[in-house]
């Protein structure tokens, strides 16, 4: 589909990657860009229409789907990362929040907007996933589980909506230079680069974006994950546990 002339809705548009998505859509000539956030006053990008939305609230999601019934491109960007382990976390609160937001929130948005997109000729859905969709890292274990679930969701929604002509794009990236990755000194890709790649893919009809070299390496290594992916993670985790023991 063409971005020029489209009507888009971006969740989590108040900062970071969401703001970059909204800005890129405006620059590519989208006729209207809704910027959704829990606090709509925080959506300040020029040319973006603020919308109040908490994707974990079913009533708000339904209300926004009715309010924004002209949307032809849905960008599910909103997410949460709590850096929670599976075993060492004090309770399940972080895991529940990540799953409720990243998986159930995205599912809720896809369900609400599927008929909206069908009425617009099919349109497109972009789901912002992660390199941790592909593997488990103890440092953000429950986040990775939520993103793996969201990856499965994305593939399933693509199948279910194929008959109505809806393009469903899965976006995987490692560290992006936003607040979410502020705790690491690892190499980061710019949010602007991710946004450009994503909307290039939408216009080209591509179903997957591997936005950086690490994501491409990990995806290519999945058939040998226990040789190539997990040993260095295990070594790093064991060293971290020993240093704090």
PDB file of C-alpha atoms in Angstrom:
ATOM      1  CA  UNK A   1       0.000   0.000   0.000  1.00  0.00           C
ATOM      2  CA  UNK A   2       1.034   3.610  -0.457  1.00  0.00           C
ATOM      3  CA  UNK A   3       1.740   5.767   2.576  1.00  0.00           C
ATOM      4  CA  UNK A   4       0.933   8.914   0.631  1.00  0.00           C
ATOM      5  CA  UNK A   5      -2.740   9.646   1.171  1.00  0.00           C
ATOM      6  CA  UNK A   6      -3.227   6.926   3.785  1.00  0.00           C
ATOM      7  CA  UNK A   7      -4.738   7.372   7.247  1.00  0.00           C
ATOM      8  CA  UNK A   8      -2.581   5.881   9.994  1.00  0.00           C
ATOM      9  CA  UNK A   9      -2.791   5.270  13.712  1.00  0.00           C
ATOM     10  CA  UNK A  10       0.380   4.804  15.778  1.00  0.00           C
ATOM     11  CA  UNK A  11       0.191   3.552  19.355  1.00  0.00           C
ATOM     12  CA  UNK A  12       2.759   4.791  21.854  1.00  0.00           C
ATOM     13  CA  UNK A  13       3.281   7.861  19.694  1.00  0.00           C
ATOM     14  CA  UNK A  14       4.315  10.173  22.514  1.00  0.00           C
ATOM     15  CA  UNK A  15       8.040   9.375  22.435  1.00  0.00           C
ATOM     16  CA  UNK A  16      10.879   7.317  21.021  1.00  0.00           C
ATOM     17  CA  UNK A  17      10.108   4.971  18.172  1.00  0.00           C
ATOM     18  CA  UNK A  18       6.400   5.824  18.166  1.00  0.00           C
ATOM     19  CA  UNK A  19       7.191   9.478  17.625  1.00  0.00           C
ATOM     20  CA  UNK A  20       9.608   8.530  14.829  1.00  0.00           C
ATOM     21  CA  UNK A  21       6.904   6.411  13.182  1.00  0.00           C
ATOM     22  CA  UNK A  22       4.447   9.301  13.319  1.00  0.00           C
ATOM     23  CA  UNK A  23       6.979  11.787  11.976  1.00  0.00           C
ATOM     24  CA  UNK A  24       7.917   9.484   9.079  1.00  0.00           C
ATOM     25  CA  UNK A  25       4.276   8.997   8.158  1.00  0.00           C
ATOM     26  CA  UNK A  26       3.714  12.746   8.041  1.00  0.00           C
ATOM     27  CA  UNK A  27       6.841  13.240   5.933  1.00  0.00           C
ATOM     28  CA  UNK A  28       5.668  10.580   3.462  1.00  0.00           C
ATOM     29  CA  UNK A  29       2.393  12.352   2.853  1.00  0.00           C
ATOM     30  CA  UNK A  30      -0.078  10.457   5.003  1.00  0.00           C
ATOM     31  CA  UNK A  31      -3.397  12.285   4.814  1.00  0.00           C
ATOM     32  CA  UNK A  32      -3.952  11.893   8.546  1.00  0.00           C
ATOM     33  CA  UNK A  33      -1.874  10.462  11.396  1.00  0.00           C
ATOM     34  CA  UNK A  34      -3.446   9.633  14.734  1.00  0.00           C
ATOM     35  CA  UNK A  35      -0.941   9.511  17.575  1.00  0.00           C
ATOM     36  CA  UNK A  36      -2.250   7.375  20.426  1.00  0.00           C
ATOM     37  CA  UNK A  37      -0.951   7.476  23.993  1.00  0.00           C
ATOM     38  CA  UNK A  38      -2.243   7.099  27.531  1.00  0.00           C
ATOM     39  CA  UNK A  39      -1.647  10.834  27.927  1.00  0.00           C
ATOM     40  CA  UNK A  40      -2.639  12.462  24.621  1.00  0.00           C
ATOM     41  CA  UNK A  41      -1.140  15.783  25.785  1.00  0.00           C
ATOM     42  CA  UNK A  42       2.281  14.123  25.440  1.00  0.00           C
ATOM     43  CA  UNK A  43       1.771  13.629  21.686  1.00  0.00           C
ATOM     44  CA  UNK A  44       3.403  16.781  20.377  1.00  0.00           C
ATOM     45  CA  UNK A  45       4.691  15.853  16.911  1.00  0.00           C
ATOM     46  CA  UNK A  46       3.535  18.458  14.342  1.00  0.00           C
ATOM     47  CA  UNK A  47       0.823  17.167  12.036  1.00  0.00           C
ATOM     48  CA  UNK A  48      -0.176  14.327  14.381  1.00  0.00           C
ATOM     49  CA  UNK A  49      -3.651  14.167  15.938  1.00  0.00           C
ATOM     50  CA  UNK A  50      -3.474  13.097  19.612  1.00  0.00           C
ATOM     51  CA  UNK A  51      -5.742  10.263  20.723  1.00  0.00           C
ATOM     52  CA  UNK A  52      -6.187   8.994  24.295  1.00  0.00           C
ATOM     53  CA  UNK A  53      -5.596   5.244  24.347  1.00  0.00           C
ATOM     54  CA  UNK A  54      -4.478   2.588  26.805  1.00  0.00           C
ATOM     55  CA  UNK A  55      -4.268  -0.620  24.768  1.00  0.00           C
ATOM     56  CA  UNK A  56      -4.884  -2.705  27.909  1.00  0.00           C
ATOM     57  CA  UNK A  57      -8.329  -1.103  28.302  1.00  0.00           C
ATOM     58  CA  UNK A  58     -10.914  -2.911  26.124  1.00  0.00           C
ATOM     59  CA  UNK A  59     -13.424  -0.066  26.315  1.00  0.00           C
ATOM     60  CA  UNK A  60     -10.876   2.528  25.174  1.00  0.00           C
ATOM     61  CA  UNK A  61      -9.718   0.311  22.318  1.00  0.00           C
ATOM     62  CA  UNK A  62     -13.302  -0.122  21.104  1.00  0.00           C
ATOM     63  CA  UNK A  63     -13.951   3.595  21.433  1.00  0.00           C
ATOM     64  CA  UNK A  64     -10.852   4.524  19.424  1.00  0.00           C
ATOM     65  CA  UNK A  65     -11.689   1.985  16.707  1.00  0.00           C
ATOM     66  CA  UNK A  66     -15.031   3.729  16.314  1.00  0.00           C
ATOM     67  CA  UNK A  67     -13.532   7.197  16.531  1.00  0.00           C
ATOM     68  CA  UNK A  68     -10.787   6.431  13.986  1.00  0.00           C
ATOM     69  CA  UNK A  69     -12.878   4.463  11.498  1.00  0.00           C
ATOM     70  CA  UNK A  70     -10.975   5.948   8.549  1.00  0.00           C
ATOM     71  CA  UNK A  71      -7.690   4.205   9.426  1.00  0.00           C
ATOM     72  CA  UNK A  72      -6.025   2.201   6.663  1.00  0.00           C
ATOM     73  CA  UNK A  73      -2.675   1.619   8.422  1.00  0.00           C
ATOM     74  CA  UNK A  74      -2.364   0.476  12.038  1.00  0.00           C
ATOM     75  CA  UNK A  75       1.057   0.636  13.715  1.00  0.00           C
ATOM     76  CA  UNK A  76       1.078  -1.375  16.947  1.00  0.00           C
ATOM     77  CA  UNK A  77       4.109   0.157  18.608  1.00  0.00           C
ATOM     78  CA  UNK A  78       3.050   0.514  22.258  1.00  0.00           C
ATOM     79  CA  UNK A  79       4.836  -1.878  24.589  1.00  0.00           C
ATOM     80  CA  UNK A  80       6.427  -2.270  27.980  1.00  0.00           C
ATOM     81  CA  UNK A  81       9.748  -3.741  29.188  1.00  0.00           C
ATOM     82  CA  UNK A  82      10.291  -4.519  32.884  1.00  0.00           C
ATOM     83  CA  UNK A  83      13.667  -6.374  32.813  1.00  0.00           C
ATOM     84  CA  UNK A  84      12.173  -9.256  34.782  1.00  0.00           C
ATOM     85  CA  UNK A  85      13.566 -12.770  35.131  1.00  0.00           C
ATOM     86  CA  UNK A  86      11.412 -15.890  35.247  1.00  0.00           C
ATOM     87  CA  UNK A  87      12.676 -17.375  38.523  1.00  0.00           C
ATOM     88  CA  UNK A  88      14.312 -14.502  40.379  1.00  0.00           C
ATOM     89  CA  UNK A  89      11.520 -11.951  40.016  1.00  0.00           C
ATOM     90  CA  UNK A  90       9.750 -11.267  43.325  1.00  0.00           C
ATOM     91  CA  UNK A  91       6.334 -12.045  41.818  1.00  0.00           C
ATOM     92  CA  UNK A  92       4.514 -12.304  38.490  1.00  0.00           C
ATOM     93  CA  UNK A  93       3.486  -8.643  38.267  1.00  0.00           C
ATOM     94  CA  UNK A  94       6.056  -7.685  35.604  1.00  0.00           C
ATOM     95  CA  UNK A  95       5.347 -10.766  33.507  1.00  0.00           C
ATOM     96  CA  UNK A  96       1.607 -10.133  33.669  1.00  0.00           C
ATOM     97  CA  UNK A  97       2.009  -6.469  32.681  1.00  0.00           C
ATOM     98  CA  UNK A  98       4.281  -7.318  29.729  1.00  0.00           C
ATOM     99  CA  UNK A  99       1.951 -10.033  28.475  1.00  0.00           C
ATOM    100  CA  UNK A 100      -1.143  -7.900  29.000  1.00  0.00           C
ATOM    101  CA  UNK A 101       0.407  -4.993  27.069  1.00  0.00           C
ATOM    102  CA  UNK A 102       2.646  -6.556  24.445  1.00  0.00           C
ATOM    103  CA  UNK A 103       0.519  -9.591  23.593  1.00  0.00           C
ATOM    104  CA  UNK A 104      -3.072  -9.038  24.685  1.00  0.00           C
ATOM    105  CA  UNK A 105      -2.967  -5.296  23.955  1.00  0.00           C
ATOM    106  CA  UNK A 106      -1.710  -5.904  20.420  1.00  0.00           C
ATOM    107  CA  UNK A 107      -4.251  -8.686  19.916  1.00  0.00           C
ATOM    108  CA  UNK A 108      -7.002  -6.372  21.139  1.00  0.00           C
ATOM    109  CA  UNK A 109      -5.955  -3.682  18.647  1.00  0.00           C
ATOM    110  CA  UNK A 110      -5.789  -6.145  15.752  1.00  0.00           C
ATOM    111  CA  UNK A 111      -9.260  -7.477  16.549  1.00  0.00           C
ATOM    112  CA  UNK A 112     -10.769  -4.001  16.888  1.00  0.00           C
ATOM    113  CA  UNK A 113      -9.246  -2.628  13.686  1.00  0.00           C
ATOM    114  CA  UNK A 114      -9.557  -5.682  11.409  1.00  0.00           C
ATOM    115  CA  UNK A 115     -13.074  -4.670  10.253  1.00  0.00           C
ATOM    116  CA  UNK A 116     -11.963  -1.030   9.963  1.00  0.00           C
ATOM    117  CA  UNK A 117      -9.150  -2.048   7.618  1.00  0.00           C
ATOM    118  CA  UNK A 118     -11.450  -4.358   5.667  1.00  0.00           C
ATOM    119  CA  UNK A 119     -13.773  -1.437   5.016  1.00  0.00           C
ATOM    120  CA  UNK A 120     -10.805   0.517   3.649  1.00  0.00           C
ATOM    121  CA  UNK A 121      -9.837  -2.198   1.171  1.00  0.00           C
ATOM    122  CA  UNK A 122      -7.511  -4.199   3.419  1.00  0.00           C
ATOM    123  CA  UNK A 123      -4.807  -1.752   4.451  1.00  0.00           C
ATOM    124  CA  UNK A 124      -1.940  -2.852   6.651  1.00  0.00           C
ATOM    125  CA  UNK A 125      -0.970  -3.684  10.221  1.00  0.00           C
ATOM    126  CA  UNK A 126       2.568  -3.183  11.529  1.00  0.00           C
ATOM    127  CA  UNK A 127       3.472  -5.014  14.755  1.00  0.00           C
ATOM    128  CA  UNK A 128       6.639  -3.815  16.488  1.00  0.00           C
ATOM    129  CA  UNK A 129       8.294  -6.935  17.864  1.00  0.00           C
ATOM    130  CA  UNK A 130      11.898  -7.517  18.973  1.00  0.00           C
ATOM    131  CA  UNK A 131      14.992  -9.625  18.394  1.00  0.00           C
ATOM    132  CA  UNK A 132      13.959 -11.279  21.671  1.00  0.00           C
ATOM    133  CA  UNK A 133      10.970 -12.713  19.833  1.00  0.00           C
ATOM    134  CA  UNK A 134      13.492 -15.341  18.681  1.00  0.00           C
ATOM    135  CA  UNK A 135      15.216 -16.365  21.948  1.00  0.00           C
ATOM    136  CA  UNK A 136      15.139 -16.081  25.738  1.00  0.00           C
ATOM    137  CA  UNK A 137      17.524 -13.873  27.713  1.00  0.00           C
ATOM    138  CA  UNK A 138      17.311 -14.143  31.530  1.00  0.00           C
ATOM    139  CA  UNK A 139      17.829 -10.403  31.932  1.00  0.00           C
ATOM    140  CA  UNK A 140      14.493  -9.647  30.249  1.00  0.00           C
ATOM    141  CA  UNK A 141      12.988 -13.115  30.194  1.00  0.00           C
ATOM    142  CA  UNK A 142       9.304 -12.342  30.576  1.00  0.00           C
ATOM    143  CA  UNK A 143       9.563  -9.527  28.015  1.00  0.00           C
ATOM    144  CA  UNK A 144      10.996 -12.009  25.513  1.00  0.00           C
ATOM    145  CA  UNK A 145       8.160 -14.411  26.243  1.00  0.00           C
ATOM    146  CA  UNK A 146       5.612 -11.680  25.546  1.00  0.00           C
ATOM    147  CA  UNK A 147       7.352 -10.781  22.291  1.00  0.00           C
ATOM    148  CA  UNK A 148       7.542 -14.426  21.204  1.00  0.00           C
ATOM    149  CA  UNK A 149       3.799 -14.621  21.818  1.00  0.00           C
ATOM    150  CA  UNK A 150       3.324 -11.411  19.844  1.00  0.00           C
ATOM    151  CA  UNK A 151       5.368 -12.845  16.962  1.00  0.00           C
ATOM    152  CA  UNK A 152       3.115 -15.906  16.881  1.00  0.00           C
ATOM    153  CA  UNK A 153       0.107 -13.598  17.041  1.00  0.00           C
ATOM    154  CA  UNK A 154       1.440 -11.572  14.110  1.00  0.00           C
ATOM    155  CA  UNK A 155       1.884 -14.658  11.938  1.00  0.00           C
ATOM    156  CA  UNK A 156      -1.589 -15.887  12.846  1.00  0.00           C
ATOM    157  CA  UNK A 157      -3.286 -12.550  12.193  1.00  0.00           C
ATOM    158  CA  UNK A 158      -1.574 -12.426   8.798  1.00  0.00           C
ATOM    159  CA  UNK A 159      -3.172 -15.744   7.890  1.00  0.00           C
ATOM    160  CA  UNK A 160      -6.599 -14.807   9.215  1.00  0.00           C
ATOM    161  CA  UNK A 161      -6.708 -11.462   7.416  1.00  0.00           C
ATOM    162  CA  UNK A 162      -5.153 -12.523   4.115  1.00  0.00           C
ATOM    163  CA  UNK A 163      -8.578 -13.029   2.564  1.00  0.00           C
ATOM    164  CA  UNK A 164      -9.468  -9.367   3.132  1.00  0.00           C
ATOM    165  CA  UNK A 165      -6.209  -8.110   1.622  1.00  0.00           C
ATOM    166  CA  UNK A 166      -4.620  -6.854   4.849  1.00  0.00           C
ATOM    167  CA  UNK A 167      -0.823  -6.774   4.848  1.00  0.00           C
ATOM    168  CA  UNK A 168       0.612  -7.724   8.277  1.00  0.00           C
ATOM    169  CA  UNK A 169       4.235  -6.741   8.875  1.00  0.00           C
ATOM    170  CA  UNK A 170       6.413  -8.153  11.667  1.00  0.00           C
ATOM    171  CA  UNK A 171       9.258  -5.838  12.717  1.00  0.00           C
ATOM    172  CA  UNK A 172      12.207  -7.217  14.668  1.00  0.00           C
ATOM    173  CA  UNK A 173      14.994  -5.023  16.010  1.00  0.00           C
ATOM    174  CA  UNK A 174      17.686  -5.241  18.644  1.00  0.00           C
ATOM    175  CA  UNK A 175      18.594  -2.126  20.636  1.00  0.00           C
ATOM    176  CA  UNK A 176      17.006   1.090  19.378  1.00  0.00           C
ATOM    177  CA  UNK A 177      18.274   4.439  20.614  1.00  0.00           C
ATOM    178  CA  UNK A 178      15.262   5.264  22.785  1.00  0.00           C
ATOM    179  CA  UNK A 179      14.466   5.415  26.495  1.00  0.00           C
ATOM    180  CA  UNK A 180      13.670   1.689  26.520  1.00  0.00           C
ATOM    181  CA  UNK A 181      17.300   0.824  25.714  1.00  0.00           C
ATOM    182  CA  UNK A 182      18.862   3.542  27.841  1.00  0.00           C
ATOM    183  CA  UNK A 183      20.330   1.033  30.320  1.00  0.00           C
ATOM    184  CA  UNK A 184      22.663  -0.588  27.800  1.00  0.00           C
ATOM    185  CA  UNK A 185      25.825   0.645  26.109  1.00  0.00           C
ATOM    186  CA  UNK A 186      25.465  -1.847  23.265  1.00  0.00           C
ATOM    187  CA  UNK A 187      25.348  -0.563  19.683  1.00  0.00           C
ATOM    188  CA  UNK A 188      21.956   0.907  18.820  1.00  0.00           C
ATOM    189  CA  UNK A 189      20.054   1.678  15.653  1.00  0.00           C
ATOM    190  CA  UNK A 190      18.238   4.985  15.329  1.00  0.00           C
ATOM    191  CA  UNK A 191      14.443   5.046  15.576  1.00  0.00           C
ATOM    192  CA  UNK A 192      14.376   7.038  12.342  1.00  0.00           C
ATOM    193  CA  UNK A 193      16.145   4.184  10.535  1.00  0.00           C
ATOM    194  CA  UNK A 194      13.616   1.681  11.847  1.00  0.00           C
ATOM    195  CA  UNK A 195      10.717   3.878  10.749  1.00  0.00           C
ATOM    196  CA  UNK A 196      12.137   4.258   7.246  1.00  0.00           C
ATOM    197  CA  UNK A 197      12.675   0.514   6.873  1.00  0.00           C
ATOM    198  CA  UNK A 198       9.201  -0.283   8.147  1.00  0.00           C
ATOM    199  CA  UNK A 199       7.335   2.011   5.789  1.00  0.00           C
ATOM    200  CA  UNK A 200       9.536   0.983   2.871  1.00  0.00           C
ATOM    201  CA  UNK A 201       8.405  -2.581   3.644  1.00  0.00           C
ATOM    202  CA  UNK A 202       4.748  -1.545   3.856  1.00  0.00           C
ATOM    203  CA  UNK A 203       4.953   0.125   0.455  1.00  0.00           C
ATOM    204  CA  UNK A 204       6.754  -2.893  -1.019  1.00  0.00           C
ATOM    205  CA  UNK A 205       4.267  -5.390   0.433  1.00  0.00           C
ATOM    206  CA  UNK A 206       6.910  -7.152   2.547  1.00  0.00           C
ATOM    207  CA  UNK A 207       5.803  -9.131   5.605  1.00  0.00           C
ATOM    208  CA  UNK A 208       8.974  -8.921   7.710  1.00  0.00           C
ATOM    209  CA  UNK A 209      11.571  -6.316   8.669  1.00  0.00           C
ATOM    210  CA  UNK A 210      14.843  -7.350  10.308  1.00  0.00           C
ATOM    211  CA  UNK A 211      15.993  -3.864  11.154  1.00  0.00           C
ATOM    212  CA  UNK A 212      19.618  -4.426  12.183  1.00  0.00           C
ATOM    213  CA  UNK A 213      22.513  -6.832  11.818  1.00  0.00           C
ATOM    214  CA  UNK A 214      21.898  -8.561  15.157  1.00  0.00           C
ATOM    215  CA  UNK A 215      18.277  -9.325  14.259  1.00  0.00           C
ATOM    216  CA  UNK A 216      19.346 -10.705  10.903  1.00  0.00           C
ATOM    217  CA  UNK A 217      22.049 -12.878  12.521  1.00  0.00           C
ATOM    218  CA  UNK A 218      19.733 -14.259  15.201  1.00  0.00           C
ATOM    219  CA  UNK A 219      16.925 -15.054  12.754  1.00  0.00           C
ATOM    220  CA  UNK A 220      19.408 -16.828  10.471  1.00  0.00           C
ATOM    221  CA  UNK A 221      20.788 -18.798  13.437  1.00  0.00           C
ATOM    222  CA  UNK A 222      17.518 -20.211  14.758  1.00  0.00           C
ATOM    223  CA  UNK A 223      18.122 -23.702  13.372  1.00  0.00           C
ATOM    224  CA  UNK A 224      21.344 -23.808  15.444  1.00  0.00           C
ATOM    225  CA  UNK A 225      20.193 -21.681  18.378  1.00  0.00           C
ATOM    226  CA  UNK A 226      21.645 -23.991  21.039  1.00  0.00           C
ATOM    227  CA  UNK A 227      25.048 -23.743  19.356  1.00  0.00           C
ATOM    228  CA  UNK A 228      25.132 -20.104  18.263  1.00  0.00           C
ATOM    229  CA  UNK A 229      22.688 -18.115  20.406  1.00  0.00           C
ATOM    230  CA  UNK A 230      22.357 -19.610  23.870  1.00  0.00           C
ATOM    231  CA  UNK A 231      25.957 -20.483  24.928  1.00  0.00           C
ATOM    232  CA  UNK A 232      27.178 -16.847  25.092  1.00  0.00           C
ATOM    233  CA  UNK A 233      23.978 -15.777  26.878  1.00  0.00           C
ATOM    234  CA  UNK A 234      24.411 -18.604  29.404  1.00  0.00           C
ATOM    235  CA  UNK A 235      28.051 -17.646  29.984  1.00  0.00           C
ATOM    236  CA  UNK A 236      27.147 -13.989  30.507  1.00  0.00           C
ATOM    237  CA  UNK A 237      24.294 -14.859  32.873  1.00  0.00           C
ATOM    238  CA  UNK A 238      26.417 -17.265  34.948  1.00  0.00           C
ATOM    239  CA  UNK A 239      29.123 -14.619  35.290  1.00  0.00           C
ATOM    240  CA  UNK A 240      26.568 -12.044  36.386  1.00  0.00           C
ATOM    241  CA  UNK A 241      25.111 -14.403  38.999  1.00  0.00           C
ATOM    242  CA  UNK A 242      28.576 -15.229  40.376  1.00  0.00           C
ATOM    243  CA  UNK A 243      29.510 -11.553  40.610  1.00  0.00           C
ATOM    244  CA  UNK A 244      26.466 -10.835  42.762  1.00  0.00           C
ATOM    245  CA  UNK A 245      26.629 -14.058  44.791  1.00  0.00           C
TER     246      UNK A 245
END
